[in-house]
Amino acid sequence: MDDLLARLRAGLPAEALITDPDITASYAKDMAGFCEAGKPAVVVLPRTVEQVQHVMRTATALRVPVVPQGARTGLSGAANASDGCVVLSLTKMDRILEISPVDRIAVVEPGVINATLSRAVGEHGLCYPPDPSSWESCTIGGNIGTASGGLCCVKYGVTAEYVLGLDVVLADGRLLTTGRRTAKGVAGYDLTRLFVGSEGSLGIIVKAVLALKPQPPQQLVMAAEFASVAAACDAVCAIMERGHTPSLLELMDRTTVRAVNAMAGMGLPETTEALLLAAFDTPDPAADLAAVGELCTAAGATEVVPADDAAESEMLLQARRLSLPALETVKSATMIDDVCVPRSRLAAMLDGTAAIAEKYDLTIGVCAHAGDGNTHPVVCFDAADPDESRRARESFDEIMALGLELGGTITGEHGVGVLKKEWLARELGPVGLELQRGIKQTFDPLGLLNPGKLF
């Protein structure tokens, strides 16, 4: 420990090192439950690429594990510390280095907050579409590390589609530049995509070149009430089958609606079994909402209410963003799943989740990026009750098994981390797992980067 701190201090300013155990303990884990976390030896908050390189060279020399972190808003334990590790928090590397309206790119450091970037590029008539629910606090580096999604993915896609190039500090301290600044480029293997979603297990992202889009018109939102989740899912399929391109298409089940009302007094309709939110940011959003409203009515919607203006639209979006925080108030603990299935199997996924909730006698609320088939079943339980905690864990596993059975994936946007690494092996299969471990070995032969995650 003394040798580690002495070597780190040789290349870092004093304020970049945190050794107080009460403070380092606060960096031990992200927001995931049921995930083990160790005690870090030290927390480092670098401000420059050279400082990150110094940390990695020191860690390699002493064979000390390094756990990179952003804002720790993740939900899979991917940022959890291991005993005796260096926690490398990138939150102080928070500069927007460049915004180019001509090239439609932004160059940023990993600690830039998602919402900060969105507002900055908005001043140039541009937008950075990926918008996780935690966008006001999550960092771009964390978004890239977990390949995060958000509410607008149904039209604009996920984080991976906006990462053009990266600067990455490798385990041995070397600096690797991947990708490009150009609109097109196919030179060599796509190492950029390899790092997106790698959860800090292959290298430390210290700079990113991000694609931007023109700022779309102000979107309008519509809410449709349904007497069953299955009917709401039928409406989702009809909307997508007819070729509509909503800017978001979100679903909240009855449990979620009631939780949001209880926490924030939003006045959402509590008698509905499913509330579907659709939005368009087209030149004539009212016409698009009307067409989608007709499809919802045909699918069995009991009421369809388009927002009158931007303020009412924002209120509905805020209700959806509050879904996960609201469900966290139902019981003392939650497990948030992240199963994504083909849209055509969405109803089967949600009906199956309801059956699992009944089987285990648990409250499981579901909100979903319905247009993507990405569901977030939230298992609510009393952490002080051992039997209920056991049932929560078993139900969580059954939900993932159901997703794979329906042709889906165990994680659409939250990542694997500690929480789902046993299930990753099942999804990849033995050949896929062997090759992915080989990639890890190539980039990190000593196994120092974020050990215990993914595999």
Coordinates of C-alpha atoms in Angstrom, one line a residue:
M1 CA 0.0 0.0 0.0
D2 CA 2.8 2.5 0.9
D3 CA 4.7 1.7 -2.3
L4 CA 1.5 2.1 -4.3
L5 CA 0.7 5.5 -2.8
A6 CA 4.4 6.7 -3.1
R7 CA 4.5 5.8 -6.8
L8 CA 1.1 7.4 -7.5
R9 CA 2.1 10.6 -5.7
A10 CA 5.2 10.9 -7.9
G11 CA 3.1 11.6 -10.9
L12 CA -0.1 13.1 -9.5
P13 CA -1.0 16.3 -7.7
A14 CA -2.0 15.8 -4.0
E15 CA -5.7 16.7 -4.7
A16 CA -6.0 13.9 -7.2
L17 CA -5.5 11.2 -4.5
I18 CA -8.1 10.2 -1.9
T19 CA -7.1 7.8 0.9
D20 CA -9.5 8.6 3.7
P21 CA -11.4 5.3 4.1
D22 CA -14.7 7.0 4.9
I23 CA -14.5 8.8 1.5
T24 CA -13.1 5.9 -0.5
A25 CA -16.0 3.8 0.7
S26 CA -18.4 6.1 -1.0
Y27 CA -16.8 5.2 -4.3
A28 CA -17.1 1.4 -3.7
K29 CA -20.2 0.8 -5.8
D30 CA -22.7 2.0 -8.3
M31 CA -26.5 1.9 -8.0
A32 CA -27.0 -1.9 -8.5
G33 CA -28.3 -4.1 -5.7
F34 CA -27.2 -7.7 -5.0
C35 CA -23.7 -6.9 -6.3
E36 CA -20.6 -7.5 -4.2
A37 CA -18.2 -4.5 -3.8
G38 CA -14.7 -4.5 -2.3
K39 CA -12.7 -1.8 -0.4
P40 CA -10.5 0.3 -2.7
A41 CA -7.0 1.1 -1.6
V42 CA -7.2 4.6 -3.1
V43 CA -9.4 6.7 -5.3
V44 CA -7.6 8.7 -8.0
L45 CA -9.3 11.7 -9.8
P46 CA -7.1 12.5 -12.8
R47 CA -7.5 15.6 -14.9
T48 CA -5.2 14.8 -17.8
V49 CA -4.4 11.9 -20.1
E50 CA -0.9 11.8 -18.8
Q51 CA -2.1 11.3 -15.2
V52 CA -4.3 8.4 -16.4
Q53 CA -1.2 6.9 -18.1
H54 CA 0.8 7.3 -14.9
V55 CA -1.9 5.4 -12.9
M56 CA -1.9 2.5 -15.4
R57 CA 1.9 2.3 -15.6
T58 CA 2.0 2.2 -11.8
A59 CA -0.8 -0.4 -11.5
T60 CA 0.9 -2.6 -14.1
A61 CA 4.3 -2.4 -12.3
L62 CA 2.7 -3.4 -9.0
R63 CA 0.0 -5.7 -10.4
V64 CA -2.8 -3.7 -8.8
P65 CA -6.3 -3.8 -10.2
V66 CA -7.9 -0.7 -11.5
V67 CA -11.6 0.0 -11.6
P68 CA -12.7 2.9 -13.9
Q69 CA -15.7 4.9 -12.9
G70 CA -18.0 7.7 -14.1
A71 CA -20.9 9.0 -12.1
R72 CA -21.7 5.6 -10.7
T73 CA -25.3 5.7 -11.9
G74 CA -25.0 2.3 -13.5
L75 CA -27.3 -0.6 -12.6
S76 CA -25.2 -3.7 -13.1
G77 CA -22.3 -3.3 -10.7
A78 CA -19.9 -2.6 -13.5
A79 CA -18.3 0.2 -11.5
N80 CA -18.0 -1.7 -8.2
A81 CA -14.6 -1.7 -6.5
S82 CA -12.6 -4.8 -5.8
D83 CA -10.5 -5.2 -2.6
G84 CA -7.2 -3.2 -2.8
C85 CA -7.9 -1.7 -6.1
V86 CA -7.3 1.8 -7.5
V87 CA -10.6 3.4 -8.2
L88 CA -10.0 5.6 -11.2
S89 CA -12.8 8.2 -11.3
L90 CA -12.9 10.1 -14.6
T91 CA -15.4 12.8 -13.4
K92 CA -12.8 15.6 -13.2
M93 CA -11.9 15.1 -16.9
D94 CA -15.1 17.0 -17.9
R95 CA -14.1 19.3 -20.7
I96 CA -15.9 19.7 -24.0
L97 CA -12.9 20.1 -26.3
E98 CA -14.6 20.9 -29.6
I99 CA -18.0 21.3 -31.2
S100 CA -18.0 21.4 -35.0
P101 CA -21.3 22.3 -36.7
V102 CA -19.7 21.6 -40.1
D103 CA -18.4 18.2 -39.3
R104 CA -21.3 17.6 -36.9
I105 CA -19.1 16.2 -34.2
A106 CA -18.2 16.9 -30.6
V107 CA -14.9 16.0 -29.0
V108 CA -15.3 15.5 -25.3
E109 CA -13.5 14.1 -22.2
P110 CA -15.2 11.1 -20.4
G111 CA -16.4 13.1 -17.4
V112 CA -18.7 15.4 -19.4
I113 CA -22.3 15.0 -18.1
N114 CA -24.7 13.9 -20.8
A115 CA -27.2 16.8 -20.2
T116 CA -24.3 19.3 -20.3
L117 CA -23.2 18.1 -23.7
S118 CA -26.8 18.1 -25.0
R119 CA -27.3 21.7 -23.9
A120 CA -23.9 22.8 -25.3
V121 CA -24.5 21.4 -28.8
G122 CA -28.0 22.7 -28.7
E123 CA -26.6 26.2 -28.8
H124 CA -25.2 25.4 -32.2
G125 CA -28.5 24.0 -33.5
L126 CA -27.3 20.4 -33.0
C127 CA -28.3 17.6 -30.7
Y128 CA -26.6 14.5 -29.2
P129 CA -29.6 12.1 -29.1
P130 CA -28.6 9.4 -26.5
D131 CA -30.5 10.3 -23.4
P132 CA -30.5 7.8 -20.5
S133 CA -33.0 8.4 -17.8
S134 CA -30.0 9.6 -15.6
W135 CA -28.9 12.1 -18.3
E136 CA -28.7 14.9 -15.8
S137 CA -26.0 13.1 -13.8
C138 CA -24.5 10.3 -15.9
T139 CA -21.2 10.8 -17.8
I140 CA -20.4 10.3 -21.5
G141 CA -17.5 7.9 -20.5
G142 CA -20.0 5.8 -18.4
N143 CA -22.5 5.9 -21.3
I144 CA -19.9 4.6 -23.7
G145 CA -18.6 2.0 -21.2
T146 CA -22.0 0.5 -20.7
A147 CA -23.4 1.2 -24.3
S148 CA -26.3 3.0 -22.7
G149 CA -29.6 3.8 -24.4
G150 CA -32.5 6.0 -23.4
L151 CA -36.0 7.2 -24.3
C152 CA -35.2 8.2 -27.9
C153 CA -33.5 5.0 -29.1
V154 CA -36.6 3.9 -31.1
K155 CA -35.8 6.6 -33.7
Y156 CA -32.2 7.7 -33.0
G157 CA -30.4 4.6 -31.8
V158 CA -28.1 3.9 -28.9
T159 CA -24.8 5.4 -27.8
A160 CA -22.7 3.0 -29.9
E161 CA -24.1 4.6 -33.1
Y162 CA -22.7 8.0 -32.1
V163 CA -19.2 7.1 -31.1
L164 CA -16.9 7.7 -34.1
G165 CA -13.5 7.6 -32.4
L166 CA -11.8 7.2 -29.0
D167 CA -8.6 7.8 -27.2
V168 CA -8.0 4.9 -24.8
V169 CA -5.2 4.4 -22.3
L170 CA -4.4 0.7 -22.3
A171 CA -3.5 -1.4 -19.3
D172 CA 0.2 -0.8 -19.7
G173 CA -0.2 2.9 -20.1
R174 CA 0.1 3.2 -23.8
L175 CA -2.3 5.6 -25.6
L176 CA -4.4 4.1 -28.4
T177 CA -6.4 6.2 -30.9
T178 CA -9.3 4.4 -32.7
G179 CA -11.8 5.5 -35.3
R180 CA -12.1 8.8 -37.1
R181 CA -13.6 12.3 -37.3
T182 CA -15.0 11.7 -40.8
A183 CA -18.5 10.8 -41.8
K184 CA -17.3 7.5 -43.3
G185 CA -14.3 5.2 -42.6
V186 CA -13.7 1.5 -42.8
A187 CA -9.9 1.2 -42.3
G188 CA -9.1 -1.9 -40.3
Y189 CA -11.0 -3.7 -37.6
D190 CA -13.6 -1.5 -35.8
L191 CA -11.9 -1.2 -32.4
T192 CA -14.0 1.7 -31.5
R193 CA -17.1 -0.4 -31.3
L194 CA -15.2 -3.0 -29.4
F195 CA -14.6 -0.5 -26.5
V196 CA -18.3 0.6 -26.5
G197 CA -20.0 -1.6 -23.9
S198 CA -16.7 -3.1 -22.7
E199 CA -17.3 -1.7 -19.1
G200 CA -13.7 -0.5 -18.6
S201 CA -12.4 -4.1 -19.0
L202 CA -10.2 -3.3 -22.1
G203 CA -8.9 0.2 -21.5
I204 CA -9.6 3.6 -20.0
I205 CA -11.5 6.0 -22.4
V206 CA -10.0 9.5 -22.1
K207 CA -11.5 11.2 -25.1
A208 CA -14.4 10.6 -27.5
V209 CA -15.4 11.9 -30.9
L210 CA -19.2 11.9 -31.0
A211 CA -21.5 12.3 -34.0
L212 CA -24.2 14.9 -33.7
K213 CA -27.5 15.5 -35.5
P214 CA -29.4 18.6 -36.4
Q215 CA -31.7 19.8 -33.7
P216 CA -35.2 18.4 -34.5
P217 CA -38.4 20.3 -34.0
Q218 CA -40.0 20.3 -30.6
Q219 CA -41.7 17.0 -30.0
L220 CA -45.3 16.5 -29.0
V221 CA -46.4 13.5 -26.8
M222 CA -49.5 11.5 -26.7
A223 CA -50.8 9.2 -23.9
A224 CA -52.9 6.2 -24.6
E225 CA -54.6 4.1 -21.9
F226 CA -55.2 0.4 -22.3
A227 CA -57.2 -2.2 -20.3
S228 CA -54.4 -4.7 -20.7
V229 CA -50.7 -4.8 -21.3
A230 CA -51.2 -7.1 -24.2
A231 CA -53.4 -4.5 -26.0
A232 CA -50.8 -1.8 -25.5
C233 CA -48.2 -4.2 -27.0
D234 CA -50.4 -4.8 -30.0
A235 CA -50.6 -1.1 -30.5
V236 CA -46.7 -0.9 -30.4
C237 CA -46.5 -3.6 -33.1
A238 CA -49.1 -1.8 -35.3
I239 CA -47.3 1.5 -35.0
M240 CA -44.0 0.0 -36.1
E241 CA -45.5 -2.2 -38.7
R242 CA -47.1 0.8 -40.4
G243 CA -43.7 2.5 -40.8
H244 CA -44.2 5.3 -38.2
T245 CA -41.0 6.7 -36.7
P246 CA -41.9 8.1 -33.3
S247 CA -39.1 9.8 -31.4
L248 CA -40.1 7.8 -28.4
L249 CA -42.6 5.0 -27.7
E250 CA -42.7 4.1 -24.0
L251 CA -44.8 1.9 -21.8
M252 CA -45.7 2.1 -18.1
D253 CA -47.7 -0.7 -16.4
R254 CA -50.3 -0.1 -13.7
T255 CA -47.8 -0.7 -10.8
T256 CA -45.5 1.9 -12.3
V257 CA -48.2 4.5 -12.9
R258 CA -49.4 4.2 -9.3
A259 CA -45.8 4.5 -8.0
V260 CA -45.2 7.6 -10.0
N261 CA -48.4 9.2 -8.8
A262 CA -47.6 8.3 -5.1
M263 CA -44.2 9.8 -5.3
A264 CA -44.8 12.9 -7.5
G265 CA -48.5 13.5 -7.6
M266 CA -48.5 13.4 -11.4
G267 CA -52.2 12.7 -11.8
L268 CA -51.7 9.8 -14.2
P269 CA -54.8 7.5 -14.7
E270 CA -54.5 4.8 -12.1
T271 CA -57.3 2.7 -13.5
T272 CA -55.4 1.9 -16.6
E273 CA -53.4 -1.4 -16.9
A274 CA -50.9 0.1 -19.3
L275 CA -50.1 3.6 -20.3
L276 CA -48.4 4.1 -23.7
L277 CA -46.5 7.3 -24.5
A278 CA -45.8 8.1 -28.1
A279 CA -44.0 11.2 -29.4
F280 CA -43.0 12.7 -32.7
D281 CA -40.5 15.5 -33.5
T282 CA -41.5 15.7 -37.1
P283 CA -42.6 19.0 -38.9
D284 CA -46.2 18.1 -38.2
P285 CA -46.2 16.1 -35.0
A286 CA -50.0 16.6 -34.4
A287 CA -50.8 14.7 -37.7
D288 CA -48.5 11.9 -36.8
L289 CA -49.9 11.6 -33.3
A290 CA -53.4 11.5 -34.8
A291 CA -52.5 8.6 -37.1
V292 CA -50.9 6.7 -34.2
G293 CA -53.8 7.5 -32.0
E294 CA -56.1 5.8 -34.5
L295 CA -53.9 2.7 -34.3
C296 CA -54.0 2.7 -30.5
T297 CA -57.8 3.0 -30.6
A298 CA -58.0 0.1 -33.0
A299 CA -55.8 -2.0 -30.7
G300 CA -58.2 -1.4 -27.8
A301 CA -57.1 1.9 -26.2
T302 CA -59.8 3.1 -23.8
E303 CA -58.6 6.7 -24.1
V304 CA -56.1 8.6 -26.3
V305 CA -55.0 12.0 -25.1
P306 CA -52.5 14.1 -27.2
A307 CA -50.6 16.8 -25.4
D308 CA -51.6 20.3 -26.2
D309 CA -48.2 21.9 -26.1
A310 CA -44.5 21.4 -25.2
A311 CA -45.1 21.9 -21.5
E312 CA -47.7 19.2 -21.3
S313 CA -45.4 16.9 -23.3
E314 CA -42.6 17.5 -20.9
M315 CA -44.8 16.6 -18.0
L316 CA -45.6 13.3 -19.5
L317 CA -41.9 12.6 -20.3
Q318 CA -41.0 13.6 -16.7
A319 CA -43.5 11.0 -15.5
R320 CA -41.8 8.3 -17.5
R321 CA -38.3 9.4 -16.3
L322 CA -39.6 9.1 -12.7
S323 CA -40.6 5.5 -13.2
L324 CA -37.5 3.8 -11.8
P325 CA -37.1 6.2 -8.8
A326 CA -40.8 5.8 -8.0
L327 CA -40.6 2.0 -8.1
E328 CA -37.7 2.3 -5.7
T329 CA -40.0 3.7 -3.1
V330 CA -42.5 0.8 -3.2
K331 CA -40.2 -1.4 -1.0
S332 CA -36.9 -1.0 0.7
A333 CA -34.9 -2.5 -2.2
T334 CA -35.3 -3.1 -5.9
M335 CA -33.6 -5.2 -8.6
I336 CA -33.9 -3.6 -12.0
D337 CA -33.9 -5.9 -15.0
D338 CA -33.0 -4.9 -18.5
V339 CA -34.2 -7.6 -20.8
C340 CA -34.7 -6.7 -24.5
V341 CA -36.8 -8.9 -26.8
P342 CA -38.0 -8.6 -30.4
R343 CA -40.9 -6.2 -30.6
S344 CA -43.2 -9.1 -31.8
R345 CA -42.5 -10.9 -28.4
L346 CA -43.1 -7.8 -26.2
A347 CA -46.5 -8.9 -25.0
A348 CA -45.2 -12.4 -24.2
M349 CA -42.4 -10.9 -22.2
L350 CA -44.7 -8.6 -20.1
D351 CA -47.3 -11.3 -19.6
G352 CA -44.6 -13.7 -18.6
T353 CA -43.2 -11.2 -16.1
A354 CA -46.6 -10.8 -14.5
A355 CA -46.9 -14.5 -14.1
I356 CA -43.4 -14.6 -12.5
A357 CA -44.6 -11.8 -10.0
E358 CA -47.6 -13.9 -9.1
K359 CA -45.5 -17.1 -8.8
Y360 CA -43.1 -15.5 -6.3
D361 CA -45.8 -13.3 -4.6
L362 CA -43.8 -10.1 -5.4
T363 CA -44.5 -6.6 -6.7
I364 CA -42.8 -6.3 -10.1
G365 CA -43.5 -3.0 -11.9
V366 CA -42.5 -2.7 -15.6
C367 CA -41.6 0.3 -17.6
A368 CA -40.3 -0.2 -21.1
H369 CA -38.8 1.4 -24.1
A370 CA -41.6 -0.4 -26.0
G371 CA -40.5 0.7 -29.4
D372 CA -37.2 -1.2 -28.9
G373 CA -38.7 -4.1 -27.1
N374 CA -36.4 -3.1 -24.1
T375 CA -38.2 -3.9 -20.8
H376 CA -37.3 -2.8 -17.3
P377 CA -39.0 -5.1 -14.9
V378 CA -38.3 -3.8 -11.4
V379 CA -38.5 -6.3 -8.6
C380 CA -39.6 -4.6 -5.4
F381 CA -38.8 -6.4 -2.1
D382 CA -37.9 -6.0 1.6
A383 CA -34.1 -6.4 1.9
A384 CA -34.5 -7.2 5.6
D385 CA -36.6 -10.3 4.8
P386 CA -34.3 -13.2 3.8
D387 CA -37.1 -15.2 2.2
E388 CA -38.4 -12.2 0.2
S389 CA -34.8 -11.4 -0.9
R390 CA -34.4 -15.0 -2.1
R391 CA -37.6 -14.8 -4.0
A392 CA -36.6 -11.5 -5.6
R393 CA -33.3 -13.0 -6.8
E394 CA -35.0 -16.1 -8.2
S395 CA -37.6 -14.0 -10.0
F396 CA -34.9 -11.8 -11.4
D397 CA -33.2 -14.9 -12.9
E398 CA -36.5 -16.2 -14.3
I399 CA -37.1 -12.9 -16.0
M400 CA -33.8 -13.2 -17.8
A401 CA -34.4 -16.8 -18.7
L402 CA -37.8 -15.7 -20.2
G403 CA -36.1 -13.1 -22.2
L404 CA -33.6 -15.5 -23.7
E405 CA -36.4 -18.0 -24.4
L406 CA -38.2 -15.3 -26.4
G407 CA -35.1 -14.7 -28.6
G408 CA -33.9 -11.6 -26.6
T409 CA -30.9 -10.5 -24.7
I410 CA -30.2 -10.2 -20.9
T411 CA -29.3 -6.6 -21.2
G412 CA -30.4 -4.0 -23.7
E413 CA -28.6 -1.0 -22.3
H414 CA -27.5 -1.4 -18.6
G415 CA -24.6 -3.7 -19.2
V416 CA -23.5 -7.0 -17.6
G417 CA -21.2 -5.9 -14.7
V418 CA -21.3 -8.2 -11.7
L419 CA -25.1 -8.6 -11.7
K420 CA -25.5 -10.6 -14.9
K421 CA -22.1 -12.2 -15.6
E422 CA -23.4 -15.7 -15.0
W423 CA -26.1 -15.1 -17.6
L424 CA -23.7 -13.6 -20.1
A425 CA -22.1 -17.0 -20.4
R426 CA -25.4 -18.6 -21.2
E427 CA -26.3 -16.0 -23.8
L428 CA -22.9 -16.1 -25.6
G429 CA -22.4 -19.9 -25.5
P430 CA -19.0 -21.6 -25.1
V431 CA -17.5 -20.5 -28.4
G432 CA -18.5 -16.9 -28.0
L433 CA -17.3 -16.8 -24.4
E434 CA -13.9 -18.3 -25.4
L435 CA -13.4 -15.7 -28.1
Q436 CA -14.4 -12.8 -25.8
R437 CA -12.1 -13.9 -23.1
G438 CA -9.3 -14.1 -25.7
I439 CA -10.0 -10.4 -26.6
K440 CA -9.8 -9.5 -22.9
Q441 CA -6.4 -11.3 -22.7
T442 CA -5.1 -9.4 -25.7
F443 CA -5.9 -6.0 -24.3
D444 CA -5.3 -6.8 -20.6
P445 CA -3.0 -9.8 -20.3
L446 CA -2.5 -9.3 -16.5
G447 CA -6.3 -9.0 -15.9
L448 CA -6.0 -5.7 -14.0
L449 CA -8.8 -3.7 -15.7
N450 CA -12.1 -4.0 -13.8
P451 CA -11.6 -7.6 -12.7
G452 CA -14.6 -9.7 -11.9
K453 CA -16.9 -8.0 -14.4
L454 CA -18.5 -9.5 -17.5
F455 CA -16.9 -13.0 -17.2

